[in-house]
């Protein structure tokens, strides 16, 4: 007994010492010269003459959702390529400094976000981050982590409403992706008004992204007069949904709204075809399902289902997108876009680089001093920026896409297969519409 | 469960009068209370579910449907569980890489399935192509199982128990990451012939056409295995080695060969399970072996690890309880989304079975330390 108490006490003391060491480590602000005030946290980044400006990416480039992450990474790389004004495969420079991308994966989970943010955050030269792909990797994870460190982070595809809600928004976190309040509202408009569906069952997987959408869909759908028969949940690693679908088929709804990621979306639609009673029930998903895996796993069973997502044909930079961006993308990736957020990533990276250009102080020796809080303010002050996806104006709560056109695509005519595919339903909403 | 051991580990109980409190059969009292509690909770849940009325009423066709789904899933679990239990019976070790043996079979057969689907062969002669897929999958799984045995386990046969267990986990990660490295992390859709797509109805009960095929194939596999172990000379050798490896070796049984045969059998069954599973749920991925592997291991423990009929029964019980359990217990009390709580129900069942029967349903009763 005594030995155990002793061991516990030693343990406590060690823990306390480690804690002290950690907190003293993080509170020391990096010093630096230059005109900017670098002595107040979070301080500045100084880039030596000729040295590259480091920008991190924290995207879902591995695992089952890698199409989503790689698609955005291509967008970021194209933005660096276009820094010199042309897509020619040679990277441009910013104030005489090349851009160096440091790529990590967010694993499309809170866990993965935690792993990926560490190497980026512990690099004192990290200026900004493009990420995360998935809301689960940002919400309470990367958004807080980078905000605590004073590193500006812009997400091309994390759409959960809580990320930009009063109280949960973290000061250094922004997104060019739409807010899912808008996507959920458009999905329910489509379901209730266009299709005339009266009953729905929603399925989420407890992740912020899926739950944000199903909650929003339920609220809108019921406000219009529809009825959500049940709100089901699955585990994100599940592949067997037969018992669940059999239960849903006892009282079949008009639509199963399950905006998850692949393979869950694809397996649901596939297993629906092998469940009796669901012959007249349609599957509907969202942008998380929108990658080629949905078609390859879903097969013929996926035809006739609906996926919502950014309307690629509505981009205000449409001509540039079609004539310049897409060919360059094809050159880089070797295929048509594999998901739907490449243009959002392109715009996010451009906003980041514009902001750096605005706040970077060029010193006499050719080095650059970038004050972290000024960079954040510059991103937040983005106003009327003409991006590919539309005109972007960042709000204090981090939403840069304030007016969004969401399209609903009928499989197999989907934007991630053919960027010219026309959505069967399209609607533009502003953030103010869905407050 | 041992009560005779003393704190200093000598195993000698000092003889003295037992106090009042110590005379009480604590274990039995706890078990009785637990049983009463269980009967009340489970019985209450089931009763409430079955007496749901109106739109919420769940008819018997629904339950029959769930049982069919559960039996098909359980049959796959049973096939994998047999691999765990056979190896455990012979070597007293848990082959944690068995889930990956299953995965490799499914993954390699996927390339054939994809080619057959593309050329139309899968739909022209579905049964022949399924037979070929089964052969491919069985060959690959068996090959991987053999390599595992030769490289990872045989050199460690006389090492302490924990060593091969750790090796097994290492081998499992190695195989997973190798496949991920070669073929990518994204899941791929496993095609199904048109003949087996959609649903079939028997009276008011309609279910996936694949379910009876899975169940029948798995039953045939288990039947053949049982015959093999009970009737052949090699089977007899396996049983002898399982009883006592050293004595069996003294009696002239080639232990190495017997162990190899055991791994071959486990691999063959895993190969069958792989095609059935991939075709039913429609995908393969490098990590697909993990969850069925854990479930099958659970099934093997549930049935009584080391026991062949136990693994088969454990698999079926697990499959059915996974599909029927959540709805039967929780629908009545209006728990939202019972489906998500499948694992909770299954593992509660496992814990309860082990409390009441530490050796598993058909186990010998010996409590083994892993």
mmCIF file of C-alpha atoms in Angstrom, chain B:
data_model
loop_
_atom_site.group_PDB
_atom_site.id
_atom_site.type_symbol
_atom_site.label_atom_id
_atom_site.label_comp_id
_atom_site.label_asym_id
_atom_site.label_seq_id
_atom_site.Cartn_x
_atom_site.Cartn_y
_atom_site.Cartn_z
ATOM 1 C CA UNK B 1 -12.593 -16.817 -9.919
ATOM 2 C CA UNK B 2 -10.008 -18.657 -7.833
ATOM 3 C CA UNK B 3 -10.574 -18.135 -4.130
ATOM 4 C CA UNK B 4 -7.945 -20.410 -2.702
ATOM 5 C CA UNK B 5 -5.009 -18.189 -3.562
ATOM 6 C CA UNK B 6 -3.637 -16.098 -0.759
ATOM 7 C CA UNK B 7 -2.070 -12.703 -1.001
ATOM 8 C CA UNK B 8 1.482 -13.980 -0.851
ATOM 9 C CA UNK B 9 0.776 -16.355 -3.700
ATOM 10 C CA UNK B 10 1.695 -19.575 -1.917
ATOM 11 C CA UNK B 11 -1.760 -20.942 -2.500
ATOM 12 C CA UNK B 12 -2.059 -22.196 1.047
ATOM 13 C CA UNK B 13 -5.129 -21.049 2.890
ATOM 14 C CA UNK B 14 -4.339 -20.565 6.557
ATOM 15 C CA UNK B 15 -6.814 -22.640 8.496
ATOM 16 C CA UNK B 16 -8.982 -20.609 10.851
ATOM 17 C CA UNK B 17 -12.647 -20.119 11.629
ATOM 18 C CA UNK B 18 -14.504 -18.228 8.945
ATOM 19 C CA UNK B 19 -16.306 -15.070 10.135
ATOM 20 C CA UNK B 20 -20.048 -14.599 9.715
ATOM 21 C CA UNK B 21 -19.647 -12.352 6.718
ATOM 22 C CA UNK B 22 -17.166 -14.642 5.051
ATOM 23 C CA UNK B 23 -19.552 -17.552 5.276
ATOM 24 C CA UNK B 24 -21.996 -15.802 2.963
ATOM 25 C CA UNK B 25 -21.772 -17.071 -0.614
ATOM 26 C CA UNK B 26 -20.999 -13.585 -1.952
ATOM 27 C CA UNK B 27 -20.478 -14.719 -5.508
ATOM 28 C CA UNK B 28 -23.792 -16.497 -5.646
ATOM 29 C CA UNK B 29 -25.619 -13.542 -4.127
ATOM 30 C CA UNK B 30 -24.117 -11.138 -6.645
ATOM 31 C CA UNK B 31 -24.976 -13.456 -9.505
ATOM 32 C CA UNK B 32 -28.537 -13.854 -8.289
ATOM 33 C CA UNK B 33 -29.050 -10.121 -8.015
ATOM 34 C CA UNK B 34 -27.505 -9.696 -11.454
ATOM 35 C CA UNK B 35 -29.773 -12.349 -12.907
ATOM 36 C CA UNK B 36 -32.905 -10.792 -11.439
ATOM 37 C CA UNK B 37 -31.842 -7.367 -12.675
ATOM 38 C CA UNK B 38 -31.140 -8.723 -16.125
ATOM 39 C CA UNK B 39 -34.405 -10.576 -16.408
ATOM 40 C CA UNK B 40 -36.292 -7.440 -15.387
ATOM 41 C CA UNK B 41 -34.415 -5.125 -17.776
ATOM 42 C CA UNK B 42 -34.284 -7.454 -20.766
ATOM 43 C CA UNK B 43 -37.772 -8.820 -20.193
ATOM 44 C CA UNK B 44 -39.178 -5.348 -19.704
ATOM 45 C CA UNK B 45 -37.478 -4.048 -22.822
ATOM 46 C CA UNK B 46 -38.677 -6.937 -24.955
ATOM 47 C CA UNK B 47 -42.194 -6.748 -23.562
ATOM 48 C CA UNK B 48 -42.444 -3.025 -24.234
ATOM 49 C CA UNK B 49 -41.125 -3.494 -27.769
ATOM 50 C CA UNK B 50 -43.508 -6.319 -28.598
ATOM 51 C CA UNK B 51 -46.519 -4.458 -27.246
ATOM 52 C CA UNK B 52 -45.885 -1.319 -29.290
ATOM 53 C CA UNK B 53 -49.080 -0.413 -31.034
ATOM 54 C CA UNK B 54 -50.233 1.683 -33.955
ATOM 55 C CA UNK B 55 -47.653 2.972 -36.396
ATOM 56 C CA UNK B 56 -44.879 1.820 -34.122
ATOM 57 C CA UNK B 57 -45.989 -1.805 -34.112
ATOM 58 C CA UNK B 58 -43.311 -4.125 -35.406
ATOM 59 C CA UNK B 59 -44.728 -7.225 -37.035
ATOM 60 C CA UNK B 60 -43.249 -10.709 -36.940
ATOM 61 C CA UNK B 61 -42.144 -10.400 -40.558
ATOM 62 C CA UNK B 62 -39.790 -7.638 -39.457
ATOM 63 C CA UNK B 63 -38.262 -9.803 -36.766
ATOM 64 C CA UNK B 64 -37.967 -12.748 -39.142
ATOM 65 C CA UNK B 65 -36.212 -10.445 -41.580
ATOM 66 C CA UNK B 66 -33.749 -9.336 -38.931
ATOM 67 C CA UNK B 67 -33.094 -12.949 -37.956
ATOM 68 C CA UNK B 68 -32.299 -13.809 -41.581
ATOM 69 C CA UNK B 69 -29.887 -10.856 -41.784
ATOM 70 C CA UNK B 70 -28.355 -11.873 -38.467
ATOM 71 C CA UNK B 71 -27.931 -15.509 -39.489
ATOM 72 C CA UNK B 72 -26.141 -14.534 -42.694
ATOM 73 C CA UNK B 73 -23.849 -12.138 -40.860
ATOM 74 C CA UNK B 74 -23.379 -14.643 -38.052
ATOM 75 C CA UNK B 75 -22.428 -17.377 -40.519
ATOM 76 C CA UNK B 76 -19.615 -15.155 -41.810
ATOM 77 C CA UNK B 77 -18.507 -14.418 -38.260
ATOM 78 C CA UNK B 78 -18.590 -18.138 -37.540
ATOM 79 C CA UNK B 79 -16.316 -18.913 -40.487
ATOM 80 C CA UNK B 80 -13.742 -16.402 -39.290
ATOM 81 C CA UNK B 81 -14.195 -17.414 -35.663
ATOM 82 C CA UNK B 82 -13.322 -20.996 -36.595
ATOM 83 C CA UNK B 83 -9.916 -19.763 -37.701
ATOM 84 C CA UNK B 84 -9.306 -18.197 -34.303
ATOM 85 C CA UNK B 85 -10.560 -21.169 -32.403
ATOM 86 C CA UNK B 86 -8.659 -23.802 -34.410
ATOM 87 C CA UNK B 87 -5.351 -22.029 -33.904
ATOM 88 C CA UNK B 88 -6.136 -21.416 -30.262
ATOM 89 C CA UNK B 89 -6.995 -25.059 -29.768
ATOM 90 C CA UNK B 90 -3.648 -26.202 -31.140
ATOM 91 C CA UNK B 91 -1.228 -23.487 -30.076
ATOM 92 C CA UNK B 92 -3.072 -21.762 -27.216
ATOM 93 C CA UNK B 93 -2.442 -18.431 -28.927
ATOM 94 C CA UNK B 94 -4.746 -15.769 -30.337
ATOM 95 C CA UNK B 95 -3.882 -15.169 -33.972
ATOM 96 C CA UNK B 96 -4.820 -11.503 -34.069
ATOM 97 C CA UNK B 97 -3.714 -11.257 -37.688
ATOM 98 C CA UNK B 98 -6.594 -13.514 -38.728
ATOM 99 C CA UNK B 99 -8.751 -10.506 -39.620
ATOM 100 C CA UNK B 100 -6.070 -9.579 -42.153
ATOM 101 C CA UNK B 101 -5.990 -13.113 -43.539
ATOM 102 C CA UNK B 102 -9.660 -12.497 -44.275
ATOM 103 C CA UNK B 103 -8.947 -9.068 -45.771
ATOM 104 C CA UNK B 104 -6.233 -10.269 -48.164
ATOM 105 C CA UNK B 105 -8.545 -12.906 -49.629
ATOM 106 C CA UNK B 106 -11.293 -10.383 -50.182
ATOM 107 C CA UNK B 107 -8.934 -7.809 -51.637
ATOM 108 C CA UNK B 108 -7.239 -10.055 -54.177
ATOM 109 C CA UNK B 109 -10.497 -11.660 -55.259
ATOM 110 C CA UNK B 110 -11.820 -8.124 -55.802
ATOM 111 C CA UNK B 111 -9.493 -7.675 -58.775
ATOM 112 C CA UNK B 112 -10.930 -10.807 -60.373
ATOM 113 C CA UNK B 113 -14.474 -9.780 -59.509
ATOM 114 C CA UNK B 114 -13.917 -6.368 -61.039
ATOM 115 C CA UNK B 115 -12.509 -7.863 -64.237
ATOM 116 C CA UNK B 116 -15.385 -10.341 -64.469
ATOM 117 C CA UNK B 117 -17.924 -7.588 -63.922
ATOM 118 C CA UNK B 118 -16.283 -5.475 -66.613
ATOM 119 C CA UNK B 119 -16.229 -8.308 -69.138
ATOM 120 C CA UNK B 120 -19.779 -9.405 -68.340
ATOM 121 C CA UNK B 121 -18.643 -12.868 -67.254
ATOM 122 C CA UNK B 122 -19.977 -12.239 -63.741
ATOM 123 C CA UNK B 123 -23.523 -11.905 -65.036
ATOM 124 C CA UNK B 124 -23.271 -14.545 -67.765
ATOM 125 C CA UNK B 125 -22.157 -17.327 -65.448
ATOM 126 C CA UNK B 126 -22.603 -16.016 -61.930
ATOM 127 C CA UNK B 127 -22.180 -19.325 -60.140
ATOM 128 C CA UNK B 128 -19.014 -20.249 -61.977
ATOM 129 C CA UNK B 129 -17.501 -16.836 -61.339
ATOM 130 C CA UNK B 130 -18.402 -16.960 -57.662
ATOM 131 C CA UNK B 131 -16.751 -20.379 -57.496
ATOM 132 C CA UNK B 132 -13.603 -18.957 -59.088
ATOM 133 C CA UNK B 133 -13.669 -15.970 -56.714
ATOM 134 C CA UNK B 134 -13.979 -18.350 -53.781
ATOM 135 C CA UNK B 135 -11.030 -20.413 -54.999
ATOM 136 C CA UNK B 136 -8.885 -17.302 -55.516
ATOM 137 C CA UNK B 137 -9.806 -15.884 -52.144
ATOM 138 C CA UNK B 138 -9.240 -19.203 -50.367
ATOM 139 C CA UNK B 139 -5.861 -19.628 -52.053
ATOM 140 C CA UNK B 140 -4.692 -16.155 -51.097
ATOM 141 C CA UNK B 141 -5.965 -16.334 -47.521
ATOM 142 C CA UNK B 142 -4.405 -19.747 -47.076
ATOM 143 C CA UNK B 143 -1.109 -18.545 -48.495
ATOM 144 C CA UNK B 144 -1.046 -15.574 -46.155
ATOM 145 C CA UNK B 145 -2.000 -17.755 -43.177
ATOM 146 C CA UNK B 146 0.834 -20.142 -44.039
ATOM 147 C CA UNK B 147 3.359 -17.335 -44.334
ATOM 148 C CA UNK B 148 2.232 -15.968 -41.004
ATOM 149 C CA UNK B 149 2.681 -19.347 -39.393
ATOM 150 C CA UNK B 150 6.088 -19.944 -40.948
ATOM 151 C CA UNK B 151 7.559 -16.474 -40.451
ATOM 152 C CA UNK B 152 5.834 -15.049 -37.407
ATOM 153 C CA UNK B 153 4.732 -17.906 -35.199
ATOM 154 C CA UNK B 154 6.842 -21.018 -35.717
ATOM 155 C CA UNK B 155 10.127 -19.430 -34.563
ATOM 156 C CA UNK B 156 8.310 -18.300 -31.428
ATOM 157 C CA UNK B 157 6.486 -21.504 -30.673
ATOM 158 C CA UNK B 158 8.250 -22.030 -27.348
ATOM 159 C CA UNK B 159 8.474 -18.372 -26.413
ATOM 160 C CA UNK B 160 6.299 -16.972 -23.613
ATOM 161 C CA UNK B 161 2.634 -16.575 -24.575
ATOM 162 C CA UNK B 162 2.728 -12.831 -24.840
ATOM 163 C CA UNK B 163 5.402 -12.843 -27.538
ATOM 164 C CA UNK B 164 3.435 -14.427 -30.403
ATOM 165 C CA UNK B 165 0.455 -12.290 -29.384
ATOM 166 C CA UNK B 166 2.452 -9.116 -29.942
ATOM 167 C CA UNK B 167 3.892 -10.552 -33.156
ATOM 168 C CA UNK B 168 0.366 -11.239 -34.340
ATOM 169 C CA UNK B 169 -0.654 -7.639 -33.764
ATOM 170 C CA UNK B 170 2.479 -6.507 -35.573
ATOM 171 C CA UNK B 171 1.774 -8.820 -38.506
ATOM 172 C CA UNK B 172 -1.776 -7.511 -38.636
ATOM 173 C CA UNK B 173 -0.600 -3.908 -38.901
ATOM 174 C CA UNK B 174 2.036 -4.909 -41.446
ATOM 175 C CA UNK B 175 -0.501 -6.557 -43.724
ATOM 176 C CA UNK B 176 -2.969 -3.695 -43.390
ATOM 177 C CA UNK B 177 -0.385 -1.071 -44.238
ATOM 178 C CA UNK B 178 1.142 -3.104 -47.042
ATOM 179 C CA UNK B 179 -2.206 -3.418 -48.763
ATOM 180 C CA UNK B 180 -2.933 0.229 -48.113
ATOM 181 C CA UNK B 181 0.447 1.128 -49.584
ATOM 182 C CA UNK B 182 0.032 -0.978 -52.704
ATOM 183 C CA UNK B 183 -3.624 -0.481 -53.472
ATOM 184 C CA UNK B 184 -4.531 2.781 -51.736
ATOM 185 C CA UNK B 185 -6.680 3.526 -48.755
ATOM 186 C CA UNK B 186 -9.917 4.213 -50.554
ATOM 187 C CA UNK B 187 -12.551 1.517 -50.345
ATOM 188 C CA UNK B 188 -13.587 -0.181 -53.581
ATOM 189 C CA UNK B 189 -16.972 -1.447 -54.624
ATOM 190 C CA UNK B 190 -17.248 -5.228 -54.819
ATOM 191 C CA UNK B 191 -19.583 -6.184 -57.645
ATOM 192 C CA UNK B 192 -22.482 -8.550 -57.204
ATOM 193 C CA UNK B 193 -24.045 -10.546 -60.052
ATOM 194 C CA UNK B 194 -27.522 -9.391 -61.082
ATOM 195 C CA UNK B 195 -28.977 -12.796 -60.185
ATOM 196 C CA UNK B 196 -28.167 -12.132 -56.552
ATOM 197 C CA UNK B 197 -29.109 -8.450 -56.487
ATOM 198 C CA UNK B 198 -32.338 -7.247 -54.999
ATOM 199 C CA UNK B 199 -34.706 -9.026 -52.700
ATOM 200 C CA UNK B 200 -36.600 -12.293 -52.564
ATOM 201 C CA UNK B 201 -39.840 -13.004 -50.719
ATOM 202 C CA UNK B 202 -40.947 -16.090 -48.855
ATOM 203 C CA UNK B 203 -44.496 -15.307 -47.765
ATOM 204 C CA UNK B 204 -44.514 -11.938 -46.024
ATOM 205 C CA UNK B 205 -40.809 -12.142 -45.204
ATOM 206 C CA UNK B 206 -38.577 -10.639 -47.835
ATOM 207 C CA UNK B 207 -34.848 -10.331 -47.630
ATOM 208 C CA UNK B 208 -31.662 -9.770 -49.570
ATOM 209 C CA UNK B 209 -31.082 -12.574 -52.099
ATOM 210 C CA UNK B 210 -27.512 -12.800 -50.919
ATOM 211 C CA UNK B 211 -28.455 -13.786 -47.351
ATOM 212 C CA UNK B 212 -29.525 -17.398 -47.994
ATOM 213 C CA UNK B 213 -26.536 -17.918 -50.298
ATOM 214 C CA UNK B 214 -24.175 -16.714 -47.587
ATOM 215 C CA UNK B 215 -25.809 -18.867 -44.955
ATOM 216 C CA UNK B 216 -25.838 -22.014 -47.078
ATOM 217 C CA UNK B 217 -22.232 -21.608 -48.260
ATOM 218 C CA UNK B 218 -21.022 -21.013 -44.729
ATOM 219 C CA UNK B 219 -22.932 -24.042 -43.448
ATOM 220 C CA UNK B 220 -21.372 -26.244 -46.105
ATOM 221 C CA UNK B 221 -17.928 -24.929 -45.171
ATOM 222 C CA UNK B 222 -18.490 -25.639 -41.491
ATOM 223 C CA UNK B 223 -19.923 -29.079 -42.200
ATOM 224 C CA UNK B 224 -16.915 -30.071 -44.289
ATOM 225 C CA UNK B 225 -14.581 -28.792 -41.594
ATOM 226 C CA UNK B 226 -16.375 -30.766 -38.934
ATOM 227 C CA UNK B 227 -16.200 -33.923 -41.027
ATOM 228 C CA UNK B 228 -12.512 -33.329 -41.638
ATOM 229 C CA UNK B 229 -11.648 -32.871 -37.984
ATOM 230 C CA UNK B 230 -13.818 -35.756 -36.792
ATOM 231 C CA UNK B 231 -13.270 -38.345 -39.488
ATOM 232 C CA UNK B 232 -9.820 -38.051 -41.015
ATOM 233 C CA UNK B 233 -6.485 -39.138 -39.682
ATOM 234 C CA UNK B 234 -5.150 -35.586 -39.866
ATOM 235 C CA UNK B 235 -8.194 -34.385 -37.974
ATOM 236 C CA UNK B 236 -7.512 -36.918 -35.276
ATOM 237 C CA UNK B 237 -3.897 -35.724 -35.121
ATOM 238 C CA UNK B 238 -5.155 -32.169 -34.707
ATOM 239 C CA UNK B 239 -7.333 -33.153 -31.818
ATOM 240 C CA UNK B 240 -4.448 -35.040 -30.228
ATOM 241 C CA UNK B 241 -2.082 -32.081 -30.541
ATOM 242 C CA UNK B 242 -4.783 -29.855 -29.145
ATOM 243 C CA UNK B 243 -5.071 -32.078 -26.077
ATOM 244 C CA UNK B 244 -1.363 -32.298 -25.359
ATOM 245 C CA UNK B 245 1.261 -31.222 -27.828
ATOM 246 C CA UNK B 246 4.187 -33.021 -26.214
ATOM 247 C CA UNK B 247 2.476 -36.338 -25.706
ATOM 248 C CA UNK B 248 1.132 -36.182 -29.257
ATOM 249 C CA UNK B 249 4.624 -35.592 -30.515
ATOM 250 C CA UNK B 250 5.874 -38.580 -28.474
ATOM 251 C CA UNK B 251 3.130 -40.672 -30.036
ATOM 252 C CA UNK B 252 4.632 -40.003 -33.440
ATOM 253 C CA UNK B 253 2.455 -37.132 -34.611
ATOM 254 C CA UNK B 254 4.248 -34.556 -36.724
ATOM 255 C CA UNK B 255 3.351 -31.438 -34.742
ATOM 256 C CA UNK B 256 4.700 -28.974 -37.307
ATOM 257 C CA UNK B 257 2.642 -30.538 -40.043
ATOM 258 C CA UNK B 258 -0.469 -30.536 -37.872
ATOM 259 C CA UNK B 259 -0.018 -26.866 -37.069
ATOM 260 C CA UNK B 260 0.371 -26.097 -40.765
ATOM 261 C CA UNK B 261 -2.843 -27.971 -41.530
ATOM 262 C CA UNK B 262 -4.608 -25.955 -38.849
ATOM 263 C CA UNK B 263 -3.538 -22.697 -40.419
ATOM 264 C CA UNK B 264 -4.555 -23.971 -43.847
ATOM 265 C CA UNK B 265 -8.032 -24.769 -42.572
ATOM 266 C CA UNK B 266 -8.337 -21.359 -40.910
ATOM 267 C CA UNK B 267 -7.191 -19.675 -44.124
ATOM 268 C CA UNK B 268 -9.613 -21.622 -46.309
ATOM 269 C CA UNK B 269 -12.575 -20.690 -44.126
ATOM 270 C CA UNK B 270 -11.484 -17.060 -43.938
ATOM 271 C CA UNK B 271 -11.222 -17.046 -47.736
ATOM 272 C CA UNK B 272 -14.819 -18.253 -48.068
ATOM 273 C CA UNK B 273 -15.979 -15.697 -45.513
ATOM 274 C CA UNK B 274 -14.132 -12.936 -47.364
ATOM 275 C CA UNK B 275 -15.973 -13.338 -50.661
ATOM 276 C CA UNK B 276 -19.339 -13.726 -48.951
ATOM 277 C CA UNK B 277 -18.799 -10.671 -46.774
ATOM 278 C CA UNK B 278 -17.439 -8.461 -49.552
ATOM 279 C CA UNK B 279 -20.253 -9.404 -51.898
ATOM 280 C CA UNK B 280 -22.945 -8.884 -49.292
ATOM 281 C CA UNK B 281 -21.840 -5.476 -48.077
ATOM 282 C CA UNK B 282 -20.379 -4.365 -51.364
ATOM 283 C CA UNK B 283 -16.883 -3.124 -50.617
ATOM 284 C CA UNK B 284 -13.301 -4.051 -49.879
ATOM 285 C CA UNK B 285 -10.642 -1.936 -48.220
ATOM 286 C CA UNK B 286 -7.335 -2.520 -46.503
ATOM 287 C CA UNK B 287 -8.916 -1.991 -43.092
ATOM 288 C CA UNK B 288 -11.994 -4.155 -43.698
ATOM 289 C CA UNK B 289 -10.578 -7.045 -41.653
ATOM 290 C CA UNK B 290 -10.515 -5.204 -38.378
ATOM 291 C CA UNK B 291 -14.182 -5.075 -37.351
ATOM 292 C CA UNK B 292 -15.200 -8.559 -38.565
ATOM 293 C CA UNK B 293 -11.982 -9.848 -37.012
ATOM 294 C CA UNK B 294 -12.871 -8.404 -33.627
ATOM 295 C CA UNK B 295 -16.448 -9.614 -33.964
ATOM 296 C CA UNK B 296 -15.310 -13.111 -34.895
ATOM 297 C CA UNK B 297 -12.831 -13.204 -32.039
ATOM 298 C CA UNK B 298 -15.700 -12.213 -29.766
ATOM 299 C CA UNK B 299 -17.787 -14.970 -31.286
ATOM 300 C CA UNK B 300 -15.028 -17.504 -30.647
ATOM 301 C CA UNK B 301 -14.773 -16.436 -27.005
ATOM 302 C CA UNK B 302 -18.542 -16.344 -26.673
ATOM 303 C CA UNK B 303 -18.870 -19.888 -27.950
ATOM 304 C CA UNK B 304 -15.900 -21.119 -25.928
ATOM 305 C CA UNK B 305 -12.490 -20.580 -27.456
ATOM 306 C CA UNK B 306 -10.919 -23.806 -28.630
ATOM 307 C CA UNK B 307 -14.286 -25.408 -29.335
ATOM 308 C CA UNK B 308 -15.279 -25.853 -32.994
ATOM 309 C CA UNK B 309 -19.053 -26.123 -32.503
ATOM 310 C CA UNK B 310 -18.649 -23.290 -29.997
ATOM 311 C CA UNK B 311 -17.212 -20.955 -32.634
ATOM 312 C CA UNK B 312 -20.009 -21.776 -35.052
ATOM 313 C CA UNK B 313 -22.671 -21.240 -32.406
ATOM 314 C CA UNK B 314 -20.952 -18.139 -31.053
ATOM 315 C CA UNK B 315 -20.882 -16.600 -34.528
ATOM 316 C CA UNK B 316 -24.554 -17.207 -35.135
ATOM 317 C CA UNK B 317 -25.556 -15.945 -31.680
ATOM 318 C CA UNK B 318 -23.453 -12.847 -32.174
ATOM 319 C CA UNK B 319 -24.818 -12.163 -35.657
ATOM 320 C CA UNK B 320 -28.423 -12.524 -34.608
ATOM 321 C CA UNK B 321 -27.995 -10.536 -31.420
ATOM 322 C CA UNK B 322 -26.288 -7.790 -33.384
ATOM 323 C CA UNK B 323 -29.153 -7.406 -35.820
ATOM 324 C CA UNK B 324 -32.138 -8.237 -33.600
ATOM 325 C CA UNK B 325 -30.822 -7.175 -30.185
ATOM 326 C CA UNK B 326 -30.803 -3.384 -30.425
ATOM 327 C CA UNK B 327 -34.335 -3.178 -31.816
ATOM 328 C CA UNK B 328 -35.789 -5.851 -29.574
ATOM 329 C CA UNK B 329 -34.409 -4.337 -26.381
ATOM 330 C CA UNK B 330 -34.494 -0.639 -27.106
ATOM 331 C CA UNK B 331 -37.359 0.134 -29.504
ATOM 332 C CA UNK B 332 -39.929 -0.184 -26.740
ATOM 333 C CA UNK B 333 -38.273 2.342 -24.480
ATOM 334 C CA UNK B 334 -37.831 4.766 -27.391
ATOM 335 C CA UNK B 335 -34.069 5.003 -27.334
ATOM 336 C CA UNK B 336 -33.114 7.104 -30.366
ATOM 337 C CA UNK B 337 -31.270 5.172 -33.059
ATOM 338 C CA UNK B 338 -30.820 1.747 -31.406
ATOM 339 C CA UNK B 339 -28.810 0.664 -34.462
ATOM 340 C CA UNK B 340 -25.837 2.669 -33.292
ATOM 341 C CA UNK B 341 -25.799 0.743 -30.013
ATOM 342 C CA UNK B 342 -25.200 -2.633 -31.666
ATOM 343 C CA UNK B 343 -21.718 -2.969 -30.266
ATOM 344 C CA UNK B 344 -22.937 -2.117 -26.763
ATOM 345 C CA UNK B 345 -25.528 -4.876 -26.901
ATOM 346 C CA UNK B 346 -23.145 -7.430 -28.375
ATOM 347 C CA UNK B 347 -20.388 -6.813 -25.904
ATOM 348 C CA UNK B 348 -22.832 -6.747 -22.989
ATOM 349 C CA UNK B 349 -23.906 -10.186 -24.076
ATOM 350 C CA UNK B 350 -20.281 -11.288 -24.205
ATOM 351 C CA UNK B 351 -19.571 -9.960 -20.715
ATOM 352 C CA UNK B 352 -22.698 -11.566 -19.301
ATOM 353 C CA UNK B 353 -21.992 -14.932 -20.876
ATOM 354 C CA UNK B 354 -18.479 -14.847 -19.484
ATOM 355 C CA UNK B 355 -19.739 -13.928 -16.006
ATOM 356 C CA UNK B 356 -22.097 -16.865 -15.920
ATOM 357 C CA UNK B 357 -20.018 -19.270 -17.997
ATOM 358 C CA UNK B 358 -16.374 -18.197 -17.898
ATOM 359 C CA UNK B 359 -15.423 -20.759 -20.536
ATOM 360 C CA UNK B 360 -18.021 -19.605 -23.057
ATOM 361 C CA UNK B 361 -21.306 -21.220 -24.117
ATOM 362 C CA UNK B 362 -19.782 -24.547 -25.134
ATOM 363 C CA UNK B 363 -16.422 -24.042 -23.461
ATOM 364 C CA UNK B 364 -14.729 -26.436 -21.126
ATOM 365 C CA UNK B 365 -14.934 -24.018 -18.246
ATOM 366 C CA UNK B 366 -11.211 -23.448 -17.888
ATOM 367 C CA UNK B 367 -10.546 -19.752 -17.538
ATOM 368 C CA UNK B 368 -7.543 -18.991 -19.711
ATOM 369 C CA UNK B 369 -5.294 -16.020 -19.376
ATOM 370 C CA UNK B 370 -4.312 -14.423 -22.657
#
